[in-house]
Coordinates of C-alpha atoms and ligand atoms in Angstrom, one line a residue:
M169 CA -12.7 -14.9 15.3
L170 CA -11.0 -11.9 17.0
V171 CA -7.5 -11.1 15.3
L172 CA -5.6 -8.4 16.5
G173 CA -3.0 -7.0 13.7
V174 CA 0.0 -4.9 13.5
E175 CA 1.6 -3.0 11.3
S176 CA 5.4 -1.5 11.5
S177 CA 7.0 -2.1 8.0
C178 CA 7.4 1.3 7.6
D179 CA 7.0 5.1 8.9
E180 CA 3.7 4.1 10.4
T181 CA 2.4 1.9 13.6
G182 CA -1.0 0.7 12.5
V183 CA -3.2 -1.4 14.6
A184 CA -6.5 -2.8 14.6
L185 CA -8.7 -5.6 15.5
Y186 CA -10.9 -7.5 12.9
D187 CA -12.8 -10.2 13.8
S188 CA -14.5 -12.5 11.1
V189 CA -18.2 -12.0 11.7
R190 CA -18.6 -8.7 13.2
G191 CA -16.0 -6.9 10.6
L192 CA -12.9 -4.3 11.6
L193 CA -14.0 -3.2 15.2
A194 CA -11.5 -0.5 16.0
H195 CA -8.1 0.7 14.1
A196 CA -5.3 3.2 15.6
L197 CA -2.4 5.0 13.4
Y198 CA 0.4 6.9 14.5
S199 CA 2.2 8.3 11.3
Q200 CA 5.7 9.4 11.9
I201 CA 6.0 11.1 9.2
A202 CA 6.4 14.6 11.1
M203 CA 9.3 12.9 12.2
H204 CA 11.1 11.8 9.5
N205 CA 10.1 15.1 7.6
D206 CA 13.6 16.9 8.8
Y207 CA 15.7 14.4 6.6
G208 CA 13.7 14.1 3.7
G209 CA 13.2 10.3 3.6
V210 CA 12.4 8.0 6.7
V211 CA 15.7 7.0 8.7
P212 CA 15.2 3.3 9.5
E213 CA 16.6 3.5 13.0
L214 CA 14.3 6.3 14.4
A215 CA 11.7 4.3 12.9
S216 CA 12.0 1.6 14.9
R217 CA 12.6 3.8 18.3
D218 CA 9.1 4.7 17.7
H219 CA 7.5 2.0 17.0
I220 CA 8.3 0.6 20.2
R221 CA 6.9 3.5 21.7
R222 CA 3.9 3.6 20.2
V223 CA 2.4 -0.1 19.4
L224 CA 1.3 -0.8 22.7
P225 CA -0.3 2.2 24.0
L226 CA -2.3 2.2 20.5
T227 CA -3.0 -1.7 20.8
R228 CA -4.7 -0.6 24.6
Q229 CA -6.5 2.2 22.8
I230 CA -8.5 0.0 20.5
L231 CA -9.0 -2.8 23.3
A232 CA -10.8 -0.2 25.5
E233 CA -12.6 1.7 22.1
S234 CA -14.3 -1.9 21.5
G235 CA -15.0 -2.7 24.6
C236 CA -13.0 -6.1 24.1
S237 CA -10.1 -7.6 26.3
L238 CA -6.6 -9.2 26.0
A239 CA -8.0 -12.3 26.7
D240 CA -11.2 -12.0 23.7
L241 CA -7.9 -12.2 21.0
D242 CA -8.3 -15.8 18.8
G243 CA -5.0 -14.8 17.2
I244 CA -2.3 -11.8 16.3
A245 CA -1.1 -10.4 12.6
Y246 CA 1.7 -8.7 12.3
T247 CA 3.7 -7.8 9.1
Q248 CA 6.5 -10.3 8.5
G249 CA 7.5 -8.0 5.5
P250 CA 8.7 -6.5 3.0
G251 CA 10.3 -3.7 4.8
L252 CA 12.7 -2.2 7.0
A253 CA 14.0 -5.2 9.3
G254 CA 14.4 -3.3 12.1
A255 CA 10.8 -1.9 12.2
L256 CA 9.4 -5.3 11.5
L257 CA 11.2 -7.3 14.2
V258 CA 9.5 -4.8 16.6
G259 CA 5.9 -5.8 15.1
A260 CA 7.1 -9.3 15.1
G261 CA 8.1 -9.6 18.3
M262 CA 5.1 -8.1 20.1
A263 CA 3.2 -10.2 18.4
R264 CA 4.6 -13.3 18.7
A265 CA 5.2 -12.3 22.3
L266 CA 1.7 -11.6 23.4
A267 CA 0.4 -14.8 21.3
Y268 CA 2.7 -16.4 23.5
A269 CA 1.9 -15.4 26.7
L270 CA -1.8 -15.8 25.2
D271 CA -1.7 -18.9 24.3
I272 CA -2.8 -18.0 21.1
P273 CA -1.3 -18.4 17.0
A274 CA 0.4 -15.4 15.3
V275 CA 0.9 -15.1 11.7
G276 CA 3.6 -13.3 9.9
V277 CA 1.0 -11.2 7.3
H278 CA 2.8 -9.9 4.0
H279 CA 2.5 -6.4 3.8
L280 CA 1.5 -6.2 0.2
E281 CA -0.8 -8.8 0.3
G282 CA -2.3 -6.9 3.2
H283 CA -3.0 -3.5 0.8
M284 CA -4.1 -5.5 -2.0
L285 CA -7.0 -7.2 0.2
S286 CA -7.8 -4.0 1.4
P287 CA -10.7 -3.4 -0.8
L288 CA -12.4 -6.6 0.4
I289 CA -12.4 -5.2 4.1
S290 CA -16.7 -3.9 3.0
D291 CA -20.2 -4.5 2.5
T292 CA -19.7 -4.7 -1.2
P293 CA -15.9 -6.5 -1.4
P294 CA -15.1 -7.7 -5.2
E295 CA -15.2 -11.4 -6.0
F296 CA -12.8 -13.0 -7.0
P297 CA -11.3 -13.5 -9.6
F298 CA -9.9 -9.6 -10.4
V299 CA -6.8 -7.7 -11.5
A300 CA -5.0 -5.8 -8.2
L301 CA -3.1 -2.4 -9.1
L302 CA -0.6 -1.8 -6.3
V303 CA 0.8 0.8 -6.0
S304 CA 2.5 2.0 -2.9
G305 CA 6.4 3.5 -2.0
G306 CA 8.3 0.7 -2.5
H307 CA 6.3 -1.1 -5.0
T308 CA 4.3 -1.2 -8.0
Q309 CA 2.7 -4.3 -9.5
L310 CA -0.3 -5.7 -11.5
M311 CA -1.0 -8.7 -10.1
L312 CA -4.0 -11.4 -11.6
V313 CA -5.6 -12.4 -8.0
D314 CA -7.7 -15.5 -8.2
G315 CA -8.3 -16.3 -5.0
V316 CA -6.5 -15.4 -1.0
G317 CA -2.7 -16.4 -2.0
R318 CA -3.5 -17.5 -5.1
Y319 CA -1.6 -14.4 -7.1
T320 CA -0.1 -14.4 -10.8
L321 CA 2.4 -11.4 -11.4
L322 CA 1.2 -9.5 -14.8
G323 CA 3.9 -6.7 -14.4
E324 CA 5.6 -5.0 -12.1
T325 CA 7.8 -1.5 -12.2
L326 CA 12.0 -2.0 -13.7
D327 CA 12.7 0.8 -11.6
D328 CA 11.1 3.2 -8.9
A329 CA 7.7 2.7 -7.9
A330 CA 5.5 4.8 -8.7
G331 CA 4.7 6.4 -4.9
E332 CA 8.4 6.8 -5.5
A333 CA 8.2 8.5 -8.5
F334 CA 5.8 11.0 -7.1
D335 CA 8.4 11.3 -3.3
K336 CA 11.4 12.4 -5.8
T337 CA 9.6 13.8 -8.1
A338 CA 8.1 16.3 -5.4
Q339 CA 11.4 16.7 -3.7
L340 CA 12.8 17.8 -6.8
L341 CA 9.8 20.5 -7.1
G342 CA 10.7 21.6 -3.4
L343 CA 7.6 19.8 -1.2
G344 CA 8.3 17.9 1.7
Y345 CA 8.1 14.3 2.5
P346 CA 6.5 12.6 1.5
G347 CA 5.3 14.1 -1.4
G348 CA 2.2 12.4 -2.9
P349 CA -0.4 14.2 -0.9
A350 CA 1.7 17.7 -1.7
L351 CA 2.5 17.0 -5.4
S352 CA -1.6 16.1 -5.9
K353 CA -2.5 19.5 -4.0
L354 CA 0.3 21.6 -6.1
A355 CA -1.0 19.8 -9.4
A356 CA -4.5 20.9 -8.5
S357 CA -3.3 24.6 -9.0
G358 CA -1.8 23.6 -12.3
D359 CA -1.6 24.0 -15.8
A360 CA -1.6 20.6 -17.0
S361 CA -1.2 21.0 -21.1
R362 CA 1.7 23.4 -20.8
F363 CA 4.0 21.0 -20.8
T364 CA 4.2 17.2 -21.9
L365 CA 6.1 14.7 -19.8
P366 CA 7.0 11.5 -21.5
R367 CA 5.1 8.2 -20.5
P368 CA 7.6 5.6 -20.4
M369 CA 6.6 2.3 -21.6
L370 CA 3.1 3.0 -22.4
H371 CA 3.3 0.8 -25.8
S372 CA 6.0 -1.4 -24.5
G373 CA 3.2 -4.4 -25.0
D374 CA 3.5 -5.9 -21.6
F375 CA 2.6 -5.1 -18.3
D376 CA 5.8 -3.7 -16.9
F377 CA 6.4 0.0 -16.0
S378 CA 9.5 2.5 -15.5
F379 CA 9.3 5.4 -13.8
S380 CA 12.7 7.0 -13.3
G381 CA 12.9 8.5 -16.4
L382 CA 9.9 10.3 -15.8
K383 CA 11.8 11.5 -12.6
T384 CA 14.9 12.7 -15.2
A385 CA 12.5 14.6 -17.0
V386 CA 10.8 16.4 -14.5
L387 CA 14.9 17.7 -13.6
T388 CA 15.5 18.6 -16.8
L389 CA 12.5 20.8 -17.0
V390 CA 12.3 22.0 -13.5
K391 CA 16.3 23.6 -14.9
K392 CA 14.4 24.9 -17.9
A393 CA 11.5 26.2 -17.1
G394 CA 12.6 27.2 -12.9
I395 CA 10.7 26.4 -10.2
G396 CA 8.2 29.3 -10.7
A397 CA 6.6 26.6 -12.8
A398 CA 6.0 23.8 -10.0
P399 CA 2.6 23.8 -10.1
D400 CA 2.5 23.4 -14.2
I401 CA 5.5 20.1 -13.5
A402 CA 3.8 19.0 -10.8
A403 CA 0.0 18.9 -13.1
A404 CA 2.1 17.2 -15.7
F405 CA 3.9 14.8 -13.9
Q406 CA 0.8 13.5 -12.4
D407 CA -1.3 13.7 -16.0
A408 CA 1.9 11.1 -17.5
A409 CA 1.9 8.8 -14.5
V410 CA -1.7 8.6 -13.9
D411 CA -1.8 7.6 -17.5
V412 CA 0.6 5.3 -17.6
L413 CA -0.9 3.7 -14.5
V414 CA -4.8 3.8 -16.1
M415 CA -3.6 2.4 -19.3
K416 CA -1.7 -0.6 -18.3
S417 CA -4.0 -1.2 -15.9
L418 CA -7.1 -1.5 -18.2
A419 CA -4.6 -3.6 -20.8
A420 CA -4.0 -6.3 -18.4
C421 CA -7.7 -6.4 -17.5
K422 CA -8.3 -7.1 -20.8
H423 CA -5.7 -9.3 -21.1
S424 CA -6.8 -11.8 -18.2
H425 CA -10.2 -11.2 -19.4
A426 CA -11.3 -9.2 -15.7
R427 CA -14.4 -7.5 -15.0
R428 CA -12.8 -6.6 -11.9
L429 CA -9.7 -4.2 -11.0
V430 CA -8.8 -3.6 -7.4
V431 CA -6.3 -0.6 -7.0
A432 CA -4.7 -0.6 -3.7
G433 CA -1.1 1.1 -1.6
G434 CA -1.1 4.9 -0.9
V435 CA -1.2 5.9 -4.6
G436 CA -4.5 4.6 -4.8
A437 CA -5.4 8.0 -2.8
N438 CA -4.7 10.0 -5.2
T439 CA -8.0 11.8 -6.7
Q440 CA -6.8 12.3 -10.2
L441 CA -5.7 8.5 -10.5
R442 CA -9.4 6.9 -9.0
E443 CA -11.2 10.0 -11.0
R444 CA -9.8 8.8 -14.2
L445 CA -9.9 4.9 -13.6
T446 CA -13.5 4.8 -12.1
R447 CA -14.5 6.8 -15.9
E448 CA -12.2 4.7 -18.3
A449 CA -12.9 1.5 -16.5
A450 CA -16.9 1.8 -16.6
A451 CA -16.4 2.2 -20.2
R452 CA -15.8 -0.8 -20.7
G453 CA -17.4 -2.6 -18.5
I454 CA -15.3 -3.0 -15.5
A455 CA -15.6 -2.3 -11.8
V456 CA -12.9 -0.9 -10.0
F457 CA -12.5 -1.3 -6.3
Y458 CA -11.1 0.9 -3.4
P459 CA -9.7 0.3 0.1
R460 CA -11.7 3.7 2.0
M461 CA -9.4 6.7 1.7
E462 CA -7.3 5.7 5.4
F463 CA -6.5 2.1 4.1
C464 CA -5.2 3.2 1.0
T465 CA -1.7 4.4 2.5
D466 CA -0.3 1.8 5.5
N467 CA -2.4 0.8 8.2
G468 CA -3.4 -2.2 11.0
A469 CA -6.8 -3.1 9.2
M470 CA -5.5 -4.5 6.3
I471 CA -2.7 -6.6 8.2
A472 CA -5.8 -7.9 10.9
F473 CA -8.1 -8.9 7.9
A474 CA -5.4 -10.6 5.7
G475 CA -4.1 -12.1 9.1
A476 CA -7.9 -13.6 9.9
Q477 CA -8.2 -14.8 6.0
R478 CA -4.7 -16.8 7.3
M479 CA -5.3 -18.0 10.6
A480 CA -6.6 -21.5 10.2
H481 CA -2.8 -22.2 8.9
A482 CA -1.4 -20.5 11.7
A483 CA 1.0 -22.5 13.7
P484 CA 2.5 -22.0 17.2
E485 CA 6.2 -21.1 16.9
L486 CA 8.9 -19.7 19.3
T487 CA 11.5 -18.1 17.3
F488 CA 10.3 -15.8 14.4
A489 CA 11.8 -14.6 11.3
V490 CA 11.1 -11.0 9.4
K491 CA 11.6 -10.9 5.8
P492 CA 12.8 -7.5 4.4
R493 CA 12.2 -8.9 0.7
W494 CA 9.8 -11.3 -0.1
D495 CA 7.9 -11.8 -3.3
L496 CA 4.6 -11.8 -3.0
A497 CA 3.8 -13.9 -6.4
T498 CA 5.7 -16.6 -3.5
L499 CA 2.9 -17.5 -1.0
E500 CA 0.5 -20.7 -0.4
A501 CA -2.8 -20.3 -1.4
V502 CA -5.4 -20.6 1.6
Ligands
LIG177 O1 1.4 2.3 0.9 P1 2.1 3.1 1.4 O2 1.5 3.8 2.6 O3 3.8 2.6 1.9 C1 4.2 1.9 1.3 O4 3.9 0.7 1.4 O5 5.5 1.8 0.7 O6 2.3 4.4 0.2 C2 3.2 5.3 0.6 C3 3.2 6.3 -0.9 C4 4.2 7.5 -1.3 O7 5.1 7.2 -1.5 C5 3.3 8.5 -1.0 O8 3.4 9.7 -1.6 C6 2.4 7.9 -1.9 O9 2.1 6.4 -1.6 N1 1.2 8.7 -1.7 C7 0.6 9.3 -3.3 C8 -1.3 10.2 -2.5 N2 -1.0 9.8 -1.1 C9 -0.2 8.6 -0.9 N3 0.7 9.4 -4.3 C10 -0.5 10.1 -5.4 N4 -1.0 10.9 -4.3 C11 -1.5 10.8 -3.4 N5 -2.8 11.3 -3.2
LIG178 ZN1 2.4 -0.2 2.2

């Protein structure tokens, strides 16, 4: 079954072709980061308009690259939510219209399910069950995953998401948007031991997170130590954030008796998080699985893959709705 995947929930237009037998055939991405950089964050209206410009040329590009034609498609998957309503509508409208014209099913995919299953796009995918650490710009959750659509929330952030904390800290340190990669790069030249920042909720005994206090602590530190100390502050921030993510993930694995941990979402691209998690998990007999680096942040491949898992249940529909807010734990098992 050949599935076209379309991602347009935020500031990246991603498309991909996933075949349930042959695997991932092609994928392409257009990032709007440069456009939003001038505003210090994503401008929803500009994002929607740019998705309109990109989505069809990108789709033509991957069809040409893979030697496929529209007639070869068996279904189309698109991000139905959560995300920016106008941006979601671009992908949903394009996918539904094309599916209708081709008389094939279209399926709306949960963006976080896409992230969470992205490590399965691999020759050596993890088996179920596993614990998933979802760390994106909008979400931070620990989930127990027993199968596709069989998700139990173990814990989540009570305020800022991990990626949001990286972005806001980066902004305080005068770095651009998105802040995660820039902050992590700056931290590499800093001394993490010069300052110690709080590890919020490290010993709360549950699997919830809180990152807004960490951001406030950074603000206080910037005022006290000055912007000249930015590399050391960045290193201290990254240390604290990674510490909490690693300890909580390992505690969630222990609680669930899980031998496998999956990390997904933009912050999963963080090198320090990857190194520490892999090392400390291995010491406890837990294997950690990551998506390919390019599939940590938003992409079409994860939507095509998750869509392919759900395609058998896709119903032909003339109307459609996007879900800017959507609880992952409410999905149905397939
Ligand atoms: O998953 P994603 O592309 O979009 C959402 O669904 O939110 O995640 C984007 C987030 C941003 O907050 C970005 O700063 C963060 O992931 N990020 C990183 C790194 N690369 C991206 N955070 C820390 N270190 C990185 N290397
Ligand atoms: Zn995402």
